[in-house]
PDB file of C-alpha atoms (C1' of nucleotides) in Angstrom:
ATOM      1  CA  MET H   1       0.279   0.267   0.301  1.00 94.00           C
ATOM      2  CA  ASN H   2       0.539   3.649   0.269  1.00 95.00           C
ATOM      3  CA  ILE H   3       2.085   5.425   2.462  1.00 96.00           C
ATOM      4  CA  GLY H   4      -1.271   7.324   2.332  1.00 96.00           C
ATOM      5  CA  GLU H   5      -2.788   4.394   2.827  1.00 95.00           C
ATOM      6  CA  ALA H   6      -1.046   3.196   5.375  1.00 96.00           C
ATOM      7  CA  ALA H   7      -1.102   6.982   7.367  1.00 96.00           C
ATOM      8  CA  SER H   8      -4.542   6.813   7.760  1.00 94.00           C
ATOM      9  CA  ALA H   9      -4.374   2.862   7.972  1.00 94.00           C
ATOM     10  CA  SER H  10      -2.067   3.722  11.847  1.00 94.00           C
ATOM     11  CA  GLY H  11      -3.556   7.544  11.856  1.00 94.00           C
ATOM     12  CA  VAL H  12       0.380   8.190  11.520  1.00 95.00           C
ATOM     13  CA  PRO H  13      -0.583  11.447   9.323  1.00 95.00           C
ATOM     14  CA  ALA H  14       1.898  10.350   6.408  1.00 96.00           C
ATOM     15  CA  LYS H  15       4.603  13.722   6.785  1.00 95.00           C
ATOM     16  CA  THR H  16       4.826  11.940  10.077  1.00 96.00           C
ATOM     17  CA  ILE H  17       6.496   8.240   8.867  1.00 96.00           C
ATOM     18  CA  ARG H  18       8.417  10.020   6.716  1.00 95.00           C
ATOM     19  CA  TYR H  19      10.347  12.026   9.444  1.00 95.00           C
ATOM     20  CA  TYR H  20       9.518   9.318  11.513  1.00 95.00           C
ATOM     21  CA  GLU H  21      11.110   7.576   8.262  1.00 95.00           C
ATOM     22  CA  SER H  22      14.459  10.022   8.360  1.00 93.00           C
ATOM     23  CA  ILE H  23      14.882  10.166  12.135  1.00 93.00           C
ATOM     24  CA  GLY H  24      15.807   6.604  11.750  1.00 92.00           C
ATOM     25  CA  LEU H  25      13.162   5.335  14.429  1.00 94.00           C
ATOM     26  CA  LEU H  26      11.115   3.827  11.434  1.00 95.00           C
ATOM     27  CA  THR H  27      13.300   1.572   8.288  1.00 94.00           C
ATOM     28  CA  PRO H  28      13.459   3.390   4.787  1.00 95.00           C
ATOM     29  CA  ALA H  29      10.607   1.040   2.779  1.00 95.00           C
ATOM     30  CA  PRO H  30      10.831   0.011  -0.388  1.00 96.00           C
ATOM     31  CA  ARG H  31       9.845   2.637  -3.257  1.00 95.00           C
ATOM     32  CA  SER H  32       7.610   1.339  -6.079  1.00 94.00           C
ATOM     33  CA  GLN H  33       8.586   2.395  -9.769  1.00 93.00           C
ATOM     34  CA  GLY H  34       7.776   4.439  -9.643  1.00 93.00           C
ATOM     35  CA  GLY H  35       9.401   6.511  -5.910  1.00 94.00           C
ATOM     36  CA  TYR H  36       6.516   5.346  -3.894  1.00 96.00           C
ATOM     37  CA  ARG H  37       6.937   3.763  -0.795  1.00 97.00           C
ATOM     38  CA  VAL H  38       5.463   0.528  -0.516  1.00 96.00           C
ATOM     39  CA  TYR H  39       4.096  -0.706   3.306  1.00 96.00           C
ATOM     40  CA  SER H  40       2.985  -4.094   3.872  1.00 95.00           C
ATOM     41  CA  ASP H  41       1.248  -5.023   6.225  1.00 94.00           C
ATOM     42  CA  THR H  42       4.174  -6.050   8.473  1.00 94.00           C
ATOM     43  CA  ASP H  43       4.925  -1.534   7.987  1.00 95.00           C
ATOM     44  CA  LEU H  44       0.820  -1.607   8.804  1.00 95.00           C
ATOM     45  CA  LYS H  45       1.554  -3.016  12.704  1.00 94.00           C
ATOM     46  CA  VAL H  46       5.035  -1.097  13.456  1.00 95.00           C
ATOM     47  CA  LEU H  47       3.260   1.994  11.922  1.00 96.00           C
ATOM     48  CA  LYS H  48       0.712   0.998  14.753  1.00 95.00           C
ATOM     49  CA  PHE H  49       2.218   0.512  17.641  1.00 95.00           C
ATOM     50  CA  VAL H  50       4.763   3.426  17.378  1.00 95.00           C
ATOM     51  CA  GLN H  51       1.135   5.381  16.723  1.00 94.00           C
ATOM     52  CA  ARG H  52      -0.633   4.098  19.716  1.00 94.00           C
ATOM     53  CA  ALA H  53       3.368   4.362  22.378  1.00 94.00           C
ATOM     54  CA  ARG H  54       3.313   8.075  21.046  1.00 94.00           C
ATOM     55  CA  SER H  55       0.378   8.562  22.384  1.00 92.00           C
ATOM     56  CA  LEU H  56       0.539   6.928  25.116  1.00 93.00           C
ATOM     57  CA  GLY H  57       3.532  10.201  25.197  1.00 92.00           C
ATOM     58  CA  PHE H  58       6.507   8.557  24.854  1.00 93.00           C
ATOM     59  CA  ALA H  59       9.276  10.102  23.403  1.00 91.00           C
ATOM     60  CA  VAL H  60      10.344   8.919  20.263  1.00 93.00           C
ATOM     61  CA  LYS H  61      13.166   7.760  21.737  1.00 91.00           C
ATOM     62  CA  ASP H  62      11.596   5.594  23.783  1.00 91.00           C
ATOM     63  CA  VAL H  63       9.563   4.977  20.703  1.00 93.00           C
ATOM     64  CA  GLY H  64      12.504   3.236  19.122  1.00 93.00           C
ATOM     65  CA  ASN H  65      13.468   1.223  22.117  1.00 91.00           C
ATOM     66  CA  LEU H  66      10.769   0.153  22.796  1.00 92.00           C
ATOM     67  CA  LEU H  67      10.599  -1.646  18.879  1.00 92.00           C
ATOM     68  CA  LYS H  68      13.871  -2.791  19.933  1.00 91.00           C
ATOM     69  CA  LEU H  69      12.448  -3.967  22.802  1.00 92.00           C
ATOM     70  CA  TRP H  70       9.824  -5.648  20.735  1.00 91.00           C
ATOM     71  CA  SER H  71      11.604  -7.232  17.868  1.00 89.00           C
ATOM     72  CA  ASP H  72      13.865  -9.013  20.451  1.00 88.00           C
ATOM     73  CA  ARG H  73      12.711 -12.581  21.025  1.00 82.00           C
ATOM     74  CA  GLU H  74      15.149 -12.467  23.532  1.00 85.00           C
ATOM     75  CA  ARG H  75      14.587  -9.960  25.754  1.00 88.00           C
ATOM     76  CA  SER H  76      12.326  -9.985  29.739  1.00 89.00           C
ATOM     77  CA  SER H  77       9.991  -7.865  30.222  1.00 89.00           C
ATOM     78  CA  GLY H  78      11.454  -6.504  32.864  1.00 90.00           C
ATOM     79  CA  ASP H  79      13.396  -4.188  30.291  1.00 90.00           C
ATOM     80  CA  VAL H  80      10.495  -2.909  28.876  1.00 91.00           C
ATOM     81  CA  LYS H  81       8.963  -2.163  31.860  1.00 91.00           C
ATOM     82  CA  ALA H  82      12.301  -0.803  32.738  1.00 91.00           C
ATOM     83  CA  VAL H  83      11.423   2.132  29.897  1.00 90.00           C
ATOM     84  CA  ALA H  84       7.199   2.357  31.402  1.00 92.00           C
ATOM     85  CA  ILE H  85       8.380   2.996  34.810  1.00 92.00           C
ATOM     86  CA  ARG H  86      10.773   5.594  33.699  1.00 91.00           C
ATOM     87  CA  HIS H  87       7.864   6.970  31.906  1.00 92.00           C
ATOM     88  CA  ILE H  88       5.286   6.849  34.666  1.00 93.00           C
ATOM     89  CA  ASP H  89       8.105   9.224  36.641  1.00 91.00           C
ATOM     90  CA  GLU H  90       7.929  11.640  34.464  1.00 91.00           C
ATOM     91  CA  ILE H  91       4.549  11.858  33.488  1.00 93.00           C
ATOM     92  CA  ASP H  92       4.328  12.424  37.911  1.00 93.00           C
ATOM     93  CA  ARG H  93       6.717  14.672  38.102  1.00 92.00           C
ATOM     94  CA  LYS H  94       4.930  16.555  34.987  1.00 93.00           C
ATOM     95  CA  LEU H  95       1.087  15.967  37.268  1.00 94.00           C
ATOM     96  CA  ALA H  96       3.465  16.668  40.251  1.00 92.00           C
ATOM     97  CA  GLU H  97       4.850  20.918  38.283  1.00 92.00           C
ATOM     98  CA  LEU H  98       0.722  21.235  36.965  1.00 94.00           C
ATOM     99  CA  HIS H  99      -0.475  20.519  39.931  1.00 93.00           C
ATOM    100  CA  SER H 100       1.204  22.932  41.568  1.00 92.00           C
ATOM    101  CA  ILE H 101       1.046  26.010  39.386  1.00 93.00           C
ATOM    102  CA  ARG H 102      -2.373  24.897  39.136  1.00 94.00           C
ATOM    103  CA  GLU H 103      -3.140  25.594  42.650  1.00 93.00           C
ATOM    104  CA  THR H 104      -1.568  29.090  42.432  1.00 91.00           C
ATOM    105  CA  LEU H 105      -3.919  30.230  39.894  1.00 92.00           C
ATOM    106  CA  VAL H 106      -7.050  29.634  40.733  1.00 93.00           C
ATOM    107  CA  HIS H 107      -6.252  30.653  44.150  1.00 91.00           C
ATOM    108  CA  LEU H 108      -5.147  34.261  42.577  1.00 90.00           C
ATOM    109  CA  THR H 109      -7.828  34.047  39.705  1.00 92.00           C
ATOM    110  CA  ARG H 110     -10.948  33.849  42.658  1.00 91.00           C
ATOM    111  CA  ARG H 111      -9.144  36.830  44.497  1.00 91.00           C
ATOM    112  CA  CYS H 112      -9.687  38.840  41.501  1.00 90.00           C
ATOM    113  CA  HIS H 113     -13.265  40.079  41.293  1.00 85.00           C
ATOM    114  CA  GLY H 114     -12.508  39.870  37.414  1.00 80.00           C
ATOM    115  CA  ASP H 115     -15.112  43.026  36.884  1.00 80.00           C
ATOM    116  CA  ASP H 116     -14.833  46.882  35.423  1.00 81.00           C
ATOM    117  CA  ARG H 117     -11.982  47.785  37.721  1.00 78.00           C
ATOM    118  CA  PRO H 118      -8.564  47.534  37.933  1.00 76.00           C
ATOM    119  CA  ASP H 119      -7.121  46.630  40.779  1.00 83.00           C
ATOM    120  CA  CYS H 120      -5.758  42.483  39.661  1.00 88.00           C
ATOM    121  CA  PRO H 121      -4.175  40.390  42.657  1.00 88.00           C
ATOM    122  CA  ILE H 122      -3.366  38.676  39.422  1.00 89.00           C
ATOM    123  CA  LEU H 123      -0.536  41.295  37.934  1.00 87.00           C
ATOM    124  CA  ASP H 124       0.707  42.577  41.946  1.00 86.00           C
ATOM    125  CA  ASP H 125       2.071  38.424  42.655  1.00 87.00           C
ATOM    126  CA  LEU H 126       3.267  38.495  39.136  1.00 84.00           C
ATOM    127  CA  ALA H 127       4.696  42.211  40.228  1.00 82.00           C
ATOM    128  CA  ARG H 128       6.047  40.836  43.122  1.00 79.00           C
ATOM    129  CA  ASN H 129       9.469  41.400  44.326  1.00 53.00           C
ATOM    130  CA  GLY H 130      10.185  38.661  46.309  1.00 47.00           C
ATOM    131  CA  ASN H 131       9.805  35.996  43.747  1.00 43.00           C
TER     132      ASN H 131
ATOM    133  CA  MET Z   1      23.681  47.063  35.073  1.00 94.00           C
ATOM    134  CA  ASN Z   2      25.085  44.601  32.461  1.00 96.00           C
ATOM    135  CA  ILE Z   3      22.703  40.961  31.217  1.00 97.00           C
ATOM    136  CA  GLY Z   4      24.948  39.394  33.806  1.00 96.00           C
ATOM    137  CA  GLU Z   5      24.240  40.682  36.845  1.00 96.00           C
ATOM    138  CA  ALA Z   6      20.123  41.424  35.363  1.00 96.00           C
ATOM    139  CA  ALA Z   7      20.515  38.083  34.776  1.00 96.00           C
ATOM    140  CA  SER Z   8      21.470  36.580  38.034  1.00 94.00           C
ATOM    141  CA  ALA Z   9      19.416  38.614  40.127  1.00 95.00           C
ATOM    142  CA  SER Z  10      16.316  38.152  37.757  1.00 95.00           C
ATOM    143  CA  GLY Z  11      16.361  34.439  37.997  1.00 94.00           C
ATOM    144  CA  VAL Z  12      15.974  34.772  33.242  1.00 95.00           C
ATOM    145  CA  PRO Z  13      19.066  33.198  31.250  1.00 95.00           C
ATOM    146  CA  ALA Z  14      21.594  36.780  29.887  1.00 96.00           C
ATOM    147  CA  LYS Z  15      20.723  34.698  27.139  1.00 95.00           C
ATOM    148  CA  THR Z  16      16.920  34.148  27.116  1.00 96.00           C
ATOM    149  CA  ILE Z  17      16.854  37.614  26.993  1.00 96.00           C
ATOM    150  CA  ARG Z  18      18.344  38.608  24.383  1.00 96.00           C
ATOM    151  CA  TYR Z  19      16.078  35.960  23.387  1.00 96.00           C
ATOM    152  CA  TYR Z  20      12.548  37.267  24.538  1.00 96.00           C
ATOM    153  CA  GLU Z  21      14.270  40.832  23.126  1.00 95.00           C
ATOM    154  CA  SER Z  22      14.364  39.362  19.625  1.00 93.00           C
ATOM    155  CA  ILE Z  23      11.173  38.391  19.234  1.00 93.00           C
ATOM    156  CA  GLY Z  24       9.844  41.590  20.635  1.00 93.00           C
ATOM    157  CA  LEU Z  25       8.346  40.400  24.046  1.00 95.00           C
ATOM    158  CA  LEU Z  26      11.064  42.854  25.705  1.00 95.00           C
ATOM    159  CA  THR Z  27      11.836  46.873  24.401  1.00 95.00           C
ATOM    160  CA  PRO Z  28      15.237  46.825  23.323  1.00 95.00           C
ATOM    161  CA  ALA Z  29      18.126  47.615  26.479  1.00 96.00           C
ATOM    162  CA  PRO Z  30      19.903  50.540  26.214  1.00 96.00           C
ATOM    163  CA  ARG Z  31      23.767  50.020  25.709  1.00 96.00           C
ATOM    164  CA  SER Z  32      27.162  51.307  26.962  1.00 95.00           C
ATOM    165  CA  GLN Z  33      29.731  53.116  25.464  1.00 93.00           C
ATOM    166  CA  GLY Z  34      30.615  49.642  24.529  1.00 93.00           C
ATOM    167  CA  GLY Z  35      27.475  48.689  23.059  1.00 94.00           C
ATOM    168  CA  TYR Z  36      27.082  46.464  26.088  1.00 97.00           C
ATOM    169  CA  ARG Z  37      23.178  46.192  26.596  1.00 97.00           C
ATOM    170  CA  VAL Z  38      22.228  47.844  30.464  1.00 97.00           C
ATOM    171  CA  TYR Z  39      18.995  47.858  32.491  1.00 96.00           C
ATOM    172  CA  SER Z  40      17.661  49.579  35.463  1.00 95.00           C
ATOM    173  CA  ASP Z  41      16.007  48.599  38.330  1.00 94.00           C
ATOM    174  CA  THR Z  42      12.770  49.492  36.953  1.00 94.00           C
ATOM    175  CA  ASP Z  43      14.177  46.782  33.355  1.00 95.00           C
ATOM    176  CA  LEU Z  44      14.269  44.220  36.876  1.00 96.00           C
ATOM    177  CA  LYS Z  45      11.344  44.762  37.827  1.00 94.00           C
ATOM    178  CA  VAL Z  46       9.497  43.653  34.388  1.00 95.00           C
ATOM    179  CA  LEU Z  47      12.418  40.516  33.538  1.00 96.00           C
ATOM    180  CA  LYS Z  48      10.685  39.211  36.967  1.00 95.00           C
ATOM    181  CA  PHE Z  49       8.040  39.553  35.770  1.00 95.00           C
ATOM    182  CA  VAL Z  50       8.663  37.066  32.411  1.00 95.00           C
ATOM    183  CA  GLN Z  51      10.232  35.029  35.305  1.00 95.00           C
ATOM    184  CA  ARG Z  52       7.409  34.481  38.176  1.00 94.00           C
ATOM    185  CA  ALA Z  53       4.911  34.586  34.830  1.00 94.00           C
ATOM    186  CA  ARG Z  54       6.353  31.348  32.640  1.00 95.00           C
ATOM    187  CA  SER Z  55       7.044  29.337  36.086  1.00 93.00           C
ATOM    188  CA  LEU Z  56       3.521  30.094  35.765  1.00 93.00           C
ATOM    189  CA  GLY Z  57       2.976  28.025  32.314  1.00 93.00           C
ATOM    190  CA  PHE Z  58       2.135  30.730  30.511  1.00 94.00           C
ATOM    191  CA  ALA Z  59       2.945  31.580  27.096  1.00 94.00           C
ATOM    192  CA  VAL Z  60       5.103  33.279  26.034  1.00 95.00           C
ATOM    193  CA  LYS Z  61       2.827  35.450  23.547  1.00 94.00           C
ATOM    194  CA  ASP Z  62       0.871  34.935  26.975  1.00 93.00           C
ATOM    195  CA  VAL Z  63       3.238  36.886  29.274  1.00 95.00           C
ATOM    196  CA  GLY Z  64       3.594  39.904  26.481  1.00 94.00           C
ATOM    197  CA  ASN Z  65      -0.605  40.142  26.898  1.00 92.00           C
ATOM    198  CA  LEU Z  66       0.088  40.334  30.591  1.00 93.00           C
ATOM    199  CA  LEU Z  67       3.556  42.638  30.026  1.00 93.00           C
ATOM    200  CA  LYS Z  68       1.023  44.680  28.217  1.00 92.00           C
ATOM    201  CA  LEU Z  69      -1.748  44.636  30.672  1.00 92.00           C
ATOM    202  CA  TRP Z  70       0.779  45.926  33.993  1.00 91.00           C
ATOM    203  CA  SER Z  71       1.645  48.178  32.613  1.00 89.00           C
ATOM    204  CA  ASP Z  72      -1.351  49.411  31.656  1.00 88.00           C
ATOM    205  CA  ARG Z  73      -3.742  51.452  34.302  1.00 82.00           C
ATOM    206  CA  GLU Z  74      -7.178  51.285  32.191  1.00 85.00           C
ATOM    207  CA  ARG Z  75      -7.338  47.324  32.924  1.00 88.00           C
ATOM    208  CA  SER Z  76     -10.072  46.066  33.900  1.00 88.00           C
ATOM    209  CA  SER Z  77      -9.271  42.606  36.361  1.00 89.00           C
ATOM    210  CA  GLY Z  78     -11.619  41.498  33.937  1.00 90.00           C
ATOM    211  CA  ASP Z  79      -9.061  40.896  31.389  1.00 91.00           C
ATOM    212  CA  VAL Z  80      -6.158  39.719  33.157  1.00 92.00           C
ATOM    213  CA  LYS Z  81      -8.486  37.265  35.279  1.00 92.00           C
ATOM    214  CA  ALA Z  82      -9.515  36.289  31.595  1.00 91.00           C
ATOM    215  CA  VAL Z  83      -5.914  35.301  31.077  1.00 91.00           C
ATOM    216  CA  ALA Z  84      -5.527  33.668  33.760  1.00 92.00           C
ATOM    217  CA  ILE Z  85      -8.512  30.780  33.731  1.00 93.00           C
ATOM    218  CA  ARG Z  86      -8.126  30.267  29.405  1.00 92.00           C
ATOM    219  CA  HIS Z  87      -4.620  29.071  31.013  1.00 93.00           C
ATOM    220  CA  ILE Z  88      -5.983  26.956  33.680  1.00 94.00           C
ATOM    221  CA  ASP Z  89      -7.781  25.694  30.772  1.00 93.00           C
ATOM    222  CA  GLU Z  90      -5.223  24.619  28.884  1.00 92.00           C
ATOM    223  CA  ILE Z  91      -3.881  22.777  32.016  1.00 94.00           C
ATOM    224  CA  ASP Z  92      -6.827  21.064  33.074  1.00 93.00           C
ATOM    225  CA  ARG Z  93      -6.756  19.887  29.650  1.00 93.00           C
ATOM    226  CA  LYS Z  94      -2.767  18.761  30.125  1.00 93.00           C
ATOM    227  CA  LEU Z  95      -3.303  17.485  33.084  1.00 94.00           C
ATOM    228  CA  ALA Z  96      -7.166  15.122  32.144  1.00 93.00           C
ATOM    229  CA  GLU Z  97      -4.237  13.032  29.302  1.00 93.00           C
ATOM    230  CA  LEU Z  98      -1.445  13.197  31.889  1.00 94.00           C
ATOM    231  CA  HIS Z  99      -3.509  11.765  33.908  1.00 93.00           C
ATOM    232  CA  SER Z 100      -5.343   9.034  31.822  1.00 92.00           C
ATOM    233  CA  ILE Z 101      -1.432   7.480  30.198  1.00 93.00           C
ATOM    234  CA  ARG Z 102      -0.842   7.477  34.165  1.00 94.00           C
ATOM    235  CA  GLU Z 103      -3.419   5.725  34.244  1.00 93.00           C
ATOM    236  CA  THR Z 104      -3.482   3.262  31.783  1.00 92.00           C
ATOM    237  CA  LEU Z 105       0.749   2.539  32.297  1.00 92.00           C
ATOM    238  CA  VAL Z 106      -0.211   1.748  35.386  1.00 94.00           C
ATOM    239  CA  HIS Z 107      -2.824  -0.440  34.441  1.00 92.00           C
ATOM    240  CA  LEU Z 108       0.145  -2.107  32.513  1.00 91.00           C
ATOM    241  CA  THR Z 109       3.137  -2.500  34.068  1.00 92.00           C
ATOM    242  CA  ARG Z 110       1.692  -3.502  37.091  1.00 92.00           C
ATOM    243  CA  ARG Z 111       0.572  -6.901  34.828  1.00 91.00           C
ATOM    244  CA  CYS Z 112       3.408  -6.376  33.369  1.00 91.00           C
ATOM    245  CA  HIS Z 113       5.902  -9.369  35.712  1.00 86.00           C
ATOM    246  CA  GLY Z 114       8.801  -7.545  35.056  1.00 82.00           C
ATOM    247  CA  ASP Z 115      11.381 -10.370  35.628  1.00 82.00           C
ATOM    248  CA  ASP Z 116      13.843 -12.929  32.755  1.00 83.00           C
ATOM    249  CA  ARG Z 117      10.808 -13.749  31.320  1.00 80.00           C
ATOM    250  CA  PRO Z 118       9.803 -12.972  28.060  1.00 78.00           C
ATOM    251  CA  ASP Z 119       6.041 -12.401  27.616  1.00 84.00           C
ATOM    252  CA  CYS Z 120       5.043  -8.474  28.235  1.00 89.00           C
ATOM    253  CA  PRO Z 121       1.518  -7.146  28.185  1.00 90.00           C
ATOM    254  CA  ILE Z 122       2.922  -4.010  28.304  1.00 90.00           C
ATOM    255  CA  LEU Z 123       3.775  -4.940  24.031  1.00 91.00           C
ATOM    256  CA  ASP Z 124       1.343  -6.151  24.027  1.00 89.00           C
ATOM    257  CA  ASP Z 125      -0.932  -3.238  24.155  1.00 90.00           C
ATOM    258  CA  LEU Z 126       1.208  -1.220  22.426  1.00 89.00           C
ATOM    259  CA  ALA Z 127       1.110  -3.755  19.192  1.00 86.00           C
ATOM    260  CA  ARG Z 128      -2.987  -5.679  19.374  1.00 80.00           C
ATOM    261  CA  ASN Z 129      -4.390  -4.334  16.366  1.00 53.00           C
ATOM    262  CA  GLY Z 130      -8.118  -3.269  17.624  1.00 47.00           C
ATOM    263  CA  ASN Z 131      -7.322   0.346  18.158  1.00 44.00           C
TER     264      ASN Z 131
ATOM    265  C1'  DT B   1      -5.145   8.993 -26.366  1.00 91.88           C
ATOM    266  C1'  DC B   2      -5.628  12.920 -23.903  1.00 91.88           C
ATOM    267  C1'  DT B   3      -6.639  15.007 -20.012  1.00 91.88           C
ATOM    268  C1'  DT B   4      -7.933  15.967 -15.351  1.00 91.88           C
ATOM    269  C1'  DG B   5      -7.138  15.165 -10.016  1.00 91.88           C
ATOM    270  C1'  DA B   6      -5.678  12.979  -7.101  1.00 91.88           C
ATOM    271  C1'  DC B   7      -2.000  11.167  -5.162  1.00 91.88           C
ATOM    272  C1'  DC B   8       3.422  11.061  -4.265  1.00 91.88           C
ATOM    273  C1'  DT B   9       7.771  13.082  -4.172  1.00 91.88           C
ATOM    274  C1'  DT B  10      12.034  16.334  -1.591  1.00 91.88           C
ATOM    275  C1'  DC B  11      13.262  19.809  -0.349  1.00 91.88           C
ATOM    276  C1'  DC B  12      12.492  24.200   2.786  1.00 91.88           C
ATOM    277  C1'  DC B  13       9.848  27.053   5.975  1.00 91.88           C
ATOM    278  C1'  DA B  14       7.423  27.990  10.408  1.00 91.88           C
ATOM    279  C1'  DA B  15       6.276  26.604  14.781  1.00 91.88           C
ATOM    280  C1'  DT B  16       7.670  27.171  21.276  1.00 91.88           C
ATOM    281  C1'  DG B  17      11.093  28.169  23.280  1.00 91.88           C
ATOM    282  C1'  DC B  18      15.427  28.689  24.608  1.00 91.88           C
ATOM    283  C1'  DT B  19      20.952  26.917  24.434  1.00 91.88           C
ATOM    284  C1'  DG B  20      24.909  25.959  23.242  1.00 91.88           C
ATOM    285  C1'  DG B  21      29.330  27.034  19.933  1.00 91.88           C
ATOM    286  C1'  DA B  22      31.881  29.964  18.036  1.00 91.88           C
ATOM    287  C1'  DA B  23      34.819  34.395  16.403  1.00 91.88           C
ATOM    288  C1'  DG B  24      35.765  38.322  18.042  1.00 91.88           C
ATOM    289  C1'  DG B  25      35.773  43.619  21.604  1.00 91.88           C
ATOM    290  C1'  DA B  26      35.112  45.135  26.648  1.00 91.88           C
ATOM    291  C1'  DC B  27      36.935  45.533  30.579  1.00 91.88           C
ATOM    292  C1'  DC B  28      39.016  44.875  34.572  1.00 91.88           C
ATOM    293  C1'  DA B  29      42.517  43.708  37.297  1.00 91.88           C
ATOM    294  C1'  DT B  30      46.962  43.198  38.221  1.00 91.88           C
TER     295       DT B  30
ATOM    296  C1'  DA A   1      51.017  44.175  28.637  1.00 91.88           C
ATOM    297  C1'  DT A   2      48.333  40.112  29.701  1.00 91.88           C
ATOM    298  C1'  DG A   3      44.859  38.060  31.307  1.00 91.88           C
ATOM    299  C1'  DG A   4      40.199  36.562  31.968  1.00 91.88           C
ATOM    300  C1'  DT A   5      35.705  37.289  32.362  1.00 91.88           C
ATOM    301  C1'  DC A   6      32.318  39.915  30.279  1.00 91.88           C
ATOM    302  C1'  DC A   7      29.811  41.419  26.501  1.00 91.88           C
ATOM    303  C1'  DT A   8      28.726  41.069  21.434  1.00 91.88           C
ATOM    304  C1'  DT A   9      26.417  39.290  16.338  1.00 91.88           C
ATOM    305  C1'  DC A  10      24.767  34.821  14.430  1.00 91.88           C
ATOM    306  C1'  DC A  11      24.197  29.734  12.989  1.00 91.88           C
ATOM    307  C1'  DA A  12      22.947  26.204  14.261  1.00 91.88           C
ATOM    308  C1'  DG A  13      20.232  22.184  16.962  1.00 91.88           C
ATOM    309  C1'  DC A  14      16.604  20.150  20.304  1.00 91.88           C
ATOM    310  C1'  DA A  15      11.552  17.364  18.838  1.00 91.88           C
ATOM    311  C1'  DT A  16       7.370  17.207  16.636  1.00 91.88           C
ATOM    312  C1'  DT A  17       5.323  18.379  13.271  1.00 91.88           C
ATOM    313  C1'  DG A  18       2.518  20.838  10.022  1.00 91.88           C
ATOM    314  C1'  DG A  19       2.142  24.012   5.216  1.00 91.88           C
ATOM    315  C1'  DG A  20       2.777  24.618   0.531  1.00 91.88           C
ATOM    316  C1'  DA A  21       5.832  25.115  -3.279  1.00 91.88           C
ATOM    317  C1'  DA A  22       7.528  22.513  -7.727  1.00 91.88           C
ATOM    318  C1'  DG A  23       7.450  18.829  -9.476  1.00 91.88           C
ATOM    319  C1'  DG A  24       6.589  13.743 -10.871  1.00 91.88           C
ATOM    320  C1'  DT A  25       2.802   8.951 -11.146  1.00 91.88           C
ATOM    321  C1'  DC A  26      -1.478   6.648 -11.698  1.00 91.88           C
ATOM    322  C1'  DA A  27      -5.520   5.411 -12.592  1.00 91.88           C
ATOM    323  C1'  DA A  28      -9.975   6.580 -14.440  1.00 91.88           C
ATOM    324  C1'  DG A  29     -12.529   9.044 -17.633  1.00 91.88           C
ATOM    325  C1'  DA A  30     -14.052  11.528 -22.419  1.00 91.88           C
TER     326       DA A  30
END
DNA sequence: TCTTGACCTTCCCAATGCTGGAAGGACCAT
DNA sequence: ATGGTCCTTCCAGCATTGGGAAGGTCAAGA
């Protein structure tokens, strides 16, 4: 199949597939006589794998690792789990940061009456000297 | 003061200050005879404002809006609040997405024994055809 | 057969928000 | 004078695409 079909079947845009190929995440697809990339059902499975891993927030580099692990029948599940756990830790860090930021913002907006009057605790906070 | 001092006093790296100037977020600093950027205490307050707003996750564009609102004595607090609330909404979207991803990953890692055996529900999930 | 339109190709630019480095000038203390 | 530490500009790159131009390919219809 052509890249367009592979794209709509996998959920990875054609542009992105080409990009993944260019950075070495995907092995270059063989070409038809006219120079079109040709994808097999196996390739499609890889694309879907990538799509799903990316949708779970794995960095492209991590996806590369997962792909390697996926094709390695000798790998231990512990290796895969380690990648996943590192990713969860990363997510936890982001969650904590966003939660903390959110709390500050909610606190500030609650104190800001948000009408036509000019005085605004949000700006006051941003401008206050001691951090 | 020089850019280096302004940087360490504000928490915004010198490189970043120049970058902000280049994209128009900050008005160009006046120069000394030797061509060095010179910052006043007022400039420092602006830099700190920017630092704090960025640390709260406001996009650079939003920081620009907030700076304008900050220097506008006529603005209503409602305008500021609107920026903040849009930002909170954005954060909420990210939080929801991360929570959902986290749940999936935790579920998968729990089912993966993570030892030397090769079979791994994490890869199985990534590779599964549906979805 | 010719044409049309949808697809594909490569290439470059844009975005976000910086960060690093190179080449060279400025400043300050010894 | 000399060295070291600042500063300057410019260029390039990170990650992850999206957009679009210029042009080639392919399949179907008139």
